[in-house]
Short mmCIF file of C-alpha atoms in Angstrom, two decimals:
data_model
loop_
_atom_site.label_atom_id
_atom_site.label_comp_id
_atom_site.label_asym_id
_atom_site.label_seq_id
_atom_site.Cartn_x
_atom_site.Cartn_y
_atom_site.Cartn_z
CA MET Z 181 -20.39 29.57 -0.62
CA VAL Z 182 -19.05 26.56 2.59
CA LYS Z 183 -15.75 26.05 2.24
CA THR Z 184 -13.89 22.40 1.67
CA LYS Z 185 -12.43 20.88 4.46
CA VAL Z 186 -9.24 18.87 4.81
CA LEU Z 187 -7.97 17.33 7.71
CA PHE Z 188 -4.61 16.45 8.57
CA VAL Z 189 -3.94 12.69 9.76
CA ILE Z 190 0.04 13.11 10.16
CA ASN Z 191 2.31 10.30 11.67
CA GLN Z 192 4.55 12.10 13.83
CA LYS Z 193 7.62 9.09 12.69
CA ALA Z 194 7.14 10.10 8.85
CA GLY Z 195 9.38 12.03 6.63
CA GLN Z 196 12.50 14.51 6.96
CA GLN Z 197 10.90 17.62 7.48
CA SER Z 198 9.21 19.02 11.18
CA ASN Z 199 5.15 18.91 12.60
CA LEU Z 200 5.77 22.50 12.83
CA LYS Z 201 7.04 22.83 9.59
CA ILE Z 202 4.18 20.74 7.77
CA HIS Z 203 1.71 22.10 9.15
CA GLU Z 204 3.37 25.87 8.34
CA ILE Z 205 2.60 24.89 4.95
CA ILE Z 206 -0.16 23.69 5.22
CA ILE Z 207 -1.86 26.47 6.69
CA LYS Z 208 -0.39 28.60 4.06
CA HIS Z 209 -2.34 27.29 1.52
CA ALA Z 210 -5.35 26.53 2.97
CA ILE Z 211 -5.23 30.52 3.37
CA LYS Z 212 -4.67 30.85 -0.06
CA TYR Z 213 -6.98 28.65 -1.62
CA ASP Z 214 -9.88 29.14 0.81
CA TYR Z 215 -10.28 25.90 2.96
CA GLU Z 216 -10.64 25.03 6.00
CA VAL Z 217 -8.04 22.63 7.72
CA ASP Z 218 -7.65 20.69 11.54
CA PHE Z 219 -4.79 18.24 12.44
CA TYR Z 220 -4.93 15.21 14.29
CA GLU Z 221 -1.08 14.22 15.41
CA MET Z 222 -0.29 10.17 15.48
CA GLY Z 223 1.37 8.53 18.38
CA THR Z 224 2.53 6.12 19.09
CA ASN Z 225 -0.46 4.23 20.44
CA HIS Z 226 -2.25 5.41 18.03
CA HIS Z 227 -5.78 4.51 17.47
CA ALA Z 228 -8.00 4.36 14.56
CA LEU Z 229 -10.84 4.55 16.92
CA GLU Z 230 -9.44 8.07 17.89
CA ILE Z 231 -8.71 8.94 14.50
CA LYS Z 232 -12.35 8.02 13.77
CA LYS Z 233 -13.34 10.62 16.44
CA SER Z 234 -11.74 13.05 14.88
CA ILE Z 235 -13.44 12.33 11.33
CA ASP Z 236 -17.15 12.84 13.34
CA LEU Z 237 -16.30 15.30 14.84
CA PHE Z 238 -14.32 17.84 12.09
CA LYS Z 239 -17.02 15.93 9.32
CA PRO Z 240 -14.29 16.65 6.64
CA ASP Z 241 -14.19 16.39 2.96
CA ILE Z 242 -11.26 15.26 2.49
CA VAL Z 243 -9.13 13.39 4.27
CA GLY Z 244 -4.39 14.05 4.19
CA ALA Z 245 -2.26 10.70 4.49
CA VAL Z 246 0.32 12.13 5.91
CA GLY Z 247 3.25 9.35 6.21
CA GLY Z 248 4.40 6.51 4.68
CA ASP Z 249 1.95 3.05 3.44
CA GLY Z 250 0.87 2.05 7.22
CA THR Z 251 -0.38 5.59 7.63
CA VAL Z 252 -2.05 5.58 4.16
CA ASN Z 253 -3.68 2.53 4.89
CA LEU Z 254 -4.89 3.34 8.26
CA VAL Z 255 -6.97 6.36 6.73
CA SER Z 256 -7.92 3.83 3.87
CA GLY Z 257 -10.10 1.71 6.01
CA ILE Z 258 -11.35 3.82 8.04
CA ILE Z 259 -12.87 6.32 5.18
CA GLN Z 260 -13.58 3.27 3.29
CA LYS Z 261 -17.37 3.79 1.66
CA THR Z 262 -18.39 7.09 2.03
CA ASN Z 263 -17.21 10.25 0.62
CA ILE Z 264 -14.95 11.12 2.26
CA SER Z 265 -11.64 11.73 -0.50
CA LEU Z 266 -8.19 10.66 0.45
CA LEU Z 267 -5.27 12.98 -0.23
CA ILE Z 268 -1.61 11.06 -0.08
CA ILE Z 269 0.92 12.60 1.01
CA PRO Z 270 4.85 10.35 0.92
CA TYR Z 271 5.80 11.23 4.29
CA GLY Z 272 7.12 7.51 5.00
CA SER Z 273 10.25 5.17 4.81
CA ALA Z 274 7.92 2.84 2.49
CA ASN Z 275 6.08 5.26 -0.13
CA GLY Z 276 4.37 2.49 -2.44
CA MET Z 277 1.33 3.39 -2.88
CA ALA Z 278 1.99 7.35 -3.46
CA LYS Z 279 4.30 5.35 -6.36
CA GLU Z 280 1.43 3.27 -7.83
CA LEU Z 281 -0.80 6.37 -8.42
CA GLN Z 282 2.03 9.64 -9.44
CA ILE Z 283 1.38 11.20 -6.71
CA PRO Z 284 4.58 14.60 -5.89
CA GLU Z 285 6.71 13.83 -3.51
CA ASN Z 286 6.73 16.92 -2.49
CA LEU Z 287 4.26 18.83 0.00
CA PRO Z 288 3.05 21.71 -1.37
CA ALA Z 289 2.41 19.84 -5.13
CA CYS Z 290 0.42 17.64 -3.44
CA LEU Z 291 -1.77 20.31 -1.45
CA ASP Z 292 -2.45 21.32 -5.19
CA LEU Z 293 -4.49 17.78 -5.57
CA ILE Z 294 -6.84 19.73 -3.64
CA ILE Z 295 -7.63 21.92 -5.47
CA LYS Z 296 -6.19 20.26 -8.90
CA GLY Z 297 -6.69 16.98 -8.26
CA LYS Z 298 -9.40 14.76 -9.51
CA THR Z 299 -11.80 12.43 -7.52
CA ILE Z 300 -11.28 8.30 -8.74
CA GLU Z 301 -12.89 5.27 -7.14
CA ILE Z 302 -10.38 2.56 -6.31
CA ASP Z 303 -10.94 -1.48 -4.52
CA LEU Z 304 -9.93 -2.62 -1.39
CA LEU Z 305 -8.66 -5.54 -0.29
CA LYS Z 306 -9.50 -7.71 2.63
CA VAL Z 307 -6.68 -9.68 4.09
CA ASN Z 308 -8.24 -12.13 6.66
CA GLU Z 309 -10.06 -8.55 8.92
CA GLU Z 310 -7.45 -6.21 7.39
CA ILE Z 311 -7.47 -3.87 4.46
CA SER Z 312 -4.91 -3.40 2.15
CA ILE Z 313 -4.99 -0.86 -0.32
CA HIS Z 314 -1.56 -1.67 -1.57
CA LEU Z 315 -0.10 -5.45 -1.20
CA ALA Z 316 -0.22 -7.86 0.72
CA ASP Z 317 2.69 -11.55 1.06
CA VAL Z 318 4.16 -14.21 2.58
CA GLY Z 319 7.36 -15.52 2.22
CA LEU Z 320 10.49 -13.56 1.25
CA ASN Z 321 9.41 -9.75 0.76
CA ALA Z 322 6.98 -10.78 5.04
CA SER Z 323 10.74 -11.38 6.11
CA ILE Z 324 12.44 -8.37 4.54
CA VAL Z 325 9.53 -6.38 6.14
CA LYS Z 326 10.11 -7.54 8.93
CA ARG Z 327 13.71 -7.11 9.26
CA PHE Z 328 13.41 -3.75 7.64
CA GLN Z 329 10.84 -2.59 10.99
CA LEU Z 330 13.50 -3.76 13.54
CA ASP Z 331 16.58 -1.44 12.14
CA LYS Z 332 16.23 1.71 13.06
CA LYS Z 333 17.70 3.06 9.40
CA ARG Z 334 15.28 3.52 6.38
CA GLY Z 335 15.96 3.54 3.10
CA LEU Z 336 16.34 1.90 0.45
CA LEU Z 337 19.67 1.46 1.29
CA THR Z 338 18.50 -0.52 4.28
CA TYR Z 339 15.64 -2.61 2.27
CA GLY Z 340 18.52 -4.02 0.11
CA LYS Z 341 20.48 -5.03 3.03
CA HIS Z 342 17.70 -7.01 4.39
CA LEU Z 343 16.96 -8.14 0.71
CA PHE Z 344 20.32 -9.72 0.73
CA ALA Z 345 20.08 -10.88 3.70
CA GLU Z 346 17.58 -13.25 3.06
CA ILE Z 347 17.97 -13.80 -0.17
CA PHE Z 348 20.40 -16.44 0.97
CA ILE Z 349 18.27 -18.52 3.46
CA ILE Z 350 14.99 -18.15 1.75
CA LYS Z 351 13.62 -21.18 2.25
CA ARG Z 352 10.71 -22.45 -0.52
CA LYS Z 353 6.95 -22.91 0.61
CA ARG Z 354 4.41 -24.63 0.63
CA PHE Z 355 0.43 -23.69 -0.35
CA THR Z 356 -2.80 -24.76 -0.97
CA ILE Z 357 -4.95 -21.75 -2.83
CA PHE Z 358 -8.79 -21.94 -3.10
CA TYR Z 359 -10.48 -20.07 -5.63
CA ASP Z 360 -13.06 -19.66 -8.41
CA ASP Z 361 -14.28 -22.91 -7.56
CA GLN Z 362 -10.96 -24.26 -8.40
CA THR Z 363 -7.39 -25.40 -6.07
CA LYS Z 364 -4.13 -25.12 -6.40
CA LYS Z 365 -1.63 -26.53 -4.72
CA VAL Z 366 1.87 -24.73 -5.18
CA SER Z 367 5.71 -24.47 -3.80
CA ALA Z 368 6.48 -20.63 -3.50
CA VAL Z 369 9.45 -18.15 -1.86
CA SER Z 370 6.47 -15.46 -2.09
CA LEU Z 371 2.90 -15.14 -2.64
CA THR Z 372 1.72 -11.67 -3.02
CA PHE Z 373 -1.45 -10.94 -2.65
CA ALA Z 374 -1.47 -7.59 -4.64
CA ASN Z 375 -4.71 -4.82 -5.29
CA ALA Z 376 -1.65 -2.51 -6.78
CA THR Z 377 1.35 -3.14 -9.45
CA MET Z 378 4.33 -2.39 -7.61
CA TYR Z 379 7.14 -2.17 -4.40
CA GLY Z 380 8.34 1.66 -2.91
CA THR Z 381 11.20 0.82 -4.64
CA GLY Z 382 9.43 0.51 -8.71
CA ALA Z 383 9.90 -2.46 -8.08
CA VAL Z 384 6.67 -4.23 -10.42
CA ILE Z 385 5.49 -7.87 -8.54
CA ASN Z 386 2.22 -7.15 -10.40
CA PRO Z 387 2.07 -6.12 -13.88
CA ASP Z 388 -1.17 -6.46 -15.63
CA GLY Z 389 -2.53 -5.72 -11.76
CA LYS Z 390 -5.70 -2.52 -11.71
CA LEU Z 391 -6.79 -0.70 -9.25
CA ASN Z 392 -10.77 -0.23 -9.90
CA ASP Z 393 -11.28 -3.30 -11.56
CA GLY Z 394 -12.97 -5.57 -9.26
CA LEU Z 395 -10.43 -8.23 -8.59
CA PHE Z 396 -6.91 -8.87 -7.25
CA GLU Z 397 -4.55 -11.23 -7.74
CA ILE Z 398 -2.37 -13.71 -5.99
CA CYS Z 399 1.35 -13.43 -7.56
CA ILE Z 400 3.20 -16.48 -7.49
CA VAL Z 401 6.87 -16.31 -7.32
CA LYS Z 402 8.26 -19.79 -7.25
CA PRO Z 403 11.63 -21.28 -6.25
CA PHE Z 404 14.29 -20.64 -8.60
CA PRO Z 405 17.98 -21.09 -8.53
CA LYS Z 406 20.01 -18.33 -6.50
CA TYR Z 407 22.54 -17.47 -9.07
CA LEU Z 408 19.54 -15.52 -11.33
CA VAL Z 409 18.40 -13.46 -7.88
CA PHE Z 410 20.58 -10.30 -9.82
CA ASN Z 411 17.72 -11.66 -13.24
CA ILE Z 412 14.70 -12.02 -10.86
CA ALA Z 413 15.69 -8.56 -9.55
CA TYR Z 414 16.08 -6.45 -13.36
CA GLN Z 415 12.55 -8.41 -14.23
CA MET Z 416 10.94 -6.33 -11.40
CA PHE Z 417 12.60 -3.15 -12.45
CA ARG Z 418 11.83 -3.44 -15.89
CA ASN Z 419 8.45 -5.04 -15.15
CA LYS Z 420 8.91 -8.14 -17.79
CA LEU Z 421 8.59 -10.58 -14.64
CA LYS Z 422 5.71 -12.35 -16.39
CA THR Z 423 8.09 -13.29 -19.32
CA SER Z 424 9.90 -15.38 -16.14
CA LYS Z 425 9.16 -18.71 -15.67
CA TYR Z 426 8.89 -19.05 -12.49
CA PHE Z 427 5.95 -16.43 -11.80
CA GLU Z 428 2.37 -16.81 -12.23
CA VAL Z 429 -0.02 -14.98 -11.75
CA ILE Z 430 -4.00 -15.39 -10.36
CA LYS Z 431 -7.19 -12.93 -10.66
CA CYS Z 432 -9.67 -13.48 -9.22
CA THR Z 433 -12.23 -11.57 -6.34
CA LYS Z 434 -12.49 -14.02 -3.77
CA ALA Z 435 -9.42 -16.80 -2.49
CA LYS Z 436 -8.84 -18.91 0.67
CA VAL Z 437 -4.50 -19.58 0.78
CA ILE Z 438 -4.48 -22.37 3.33
CA CYS Z 439 -0.58 -22.66 4.65
CA LYS Z 440 1.60 -25.87 5.08
CA ARG Z 441 2.99 -24.14 8.04
CA ARG Z 442 2.43 -20.86 9.95
CA THR Z 443 4.20 -17.91 7.79
CA LEU Z 444 4.52 -14.32 8.50
CA LEU Z 445 2.05 -12.20 6.65
CA GLN Z 446 2.47 -8.50 6.25
CA VAL Z 447 0.29 -5.98 4.71
CA ASP Z 448 0.93 -3.27 3.41
CA GLY Z 449 4.74 -2.85 5.58
CA GLU Z 450 3.03 -3.93 9.09
CA VAL Z 451 4.03 -7.68 10.09
CA LEU Z 452 0.89 -9.27 11.67
CA GLY Z 453 2.64 -11.88 12.92
CA LYS Z 454 2.31 -15.97 11.70
CA VAL Z 455 -0.52 -17.57 10.19
CA LYS Z 456 -1.90 -20.45 8.96
CA GLU Z 457 -4.97 -19.50 7.31
CA ILE Z 458 -5.89 -16.33 4.65
CA GLU Z 459 -9.06 -14.98 3.36
CA LEU Z 460 -8.49 -12.87 1.09
CA THR Z 461 -12.26 -10.65 -0.73
CA CYS Z 462 -11.57 -7.68 -3.43
CA LEU Z 463 -13.93 -4.60 -2.00
CA PRO Z 464 -14.80 -3.03 -5.43
CA LYS Z 465 -14.51 1.21 -5.87
CA VAL Z 466 -15.00 1.22 -1.32
CA LEU Z 467 -12.05 4.59 -1.46
CA LYS Z 468 -12.62 7.66 -3.22
CA VAL Z 469 -8.72 8.86 -3.56
CA ILE Z 470 -7.33 12.08 -5.05
CA ILE Z 471 -4.46 11.52 -8.32
CA LEU Z 472 -3.10 14.27 -11.20
CA ALA Z 473 -6.07 15.28 -13.75
CA ASN Z 474 -3.21 15.16 -16.23
CA LEU Z 475 -1.56 12.15 -16.20
CA ASN Z 476 -2.70 8.62 -17.96
CA HIS Z 477 -2.65 6.30 -15.14
CA PRO Z 478 -1.93 2.77 -16.43
CA THR Z 479 -3.18 1.29 -13.28
CA ILE Z 480 -6.25 2.94 -13.79
CA VAL Z 481 -9.21 1.45 -15.67
CA ASN Z 482 -11.32 4.50 -17.53
#
């Protein structure tokens, strides 16, 4: 009988455990359940091409992304449109996609998905020349992500610190959105281009989003009085943002966004710099992902 082959792409900067400990847990699990493993260690200067070479050489059935949303994004872009399945192992400072899919937070439980999980196909979002599995945006959150990247500390408290620093200097930005033969001019503090529904904090920005419906959402947060910031945050964490008059959603398969002024863009937690134009295209059901078999996933169309 041919054994299942799993390549683990490990972000050396992610997580609390040493890579040696991660390897030890994985190898013990592989011996117990009789599957083959190989490892690719992401250094400071990792390249998609090198990971692809490892995949071509080992020919895995599954690639495990051990890290945060950036690692998941990188692996997804490489294995999209193949028969290789993605296994998400949340070990980063931001694990939004793992939270989205209710992936377990501990390594042994994640590894059990190799044996007991089920595989689904989900959409990806093309953002200019980049791939997004989770969320991309311009405006408020992109500025927070940039601050977060420059900070040596990680975690929700650090994210919260930068959120409140940005809230009080936030500026409205003007955008023109072209979609489905329509044109919409908006003033907003944030535009989120959403394949998924929530940030790694659990705050929901895209209440009705589905990961495999062939659509993505442009979530518009309109300028709001600063004294309402806690109210807006409460609505996001309670999944009630769509009741706010400061929020609007556009569903589409393809769109183009023109920024009046060059604006900071982030994709899945990675800041890409300032842009003037953003081309957006949904790539339907191009990625296989392993998830828990016994849960109802509200963001998956059955």
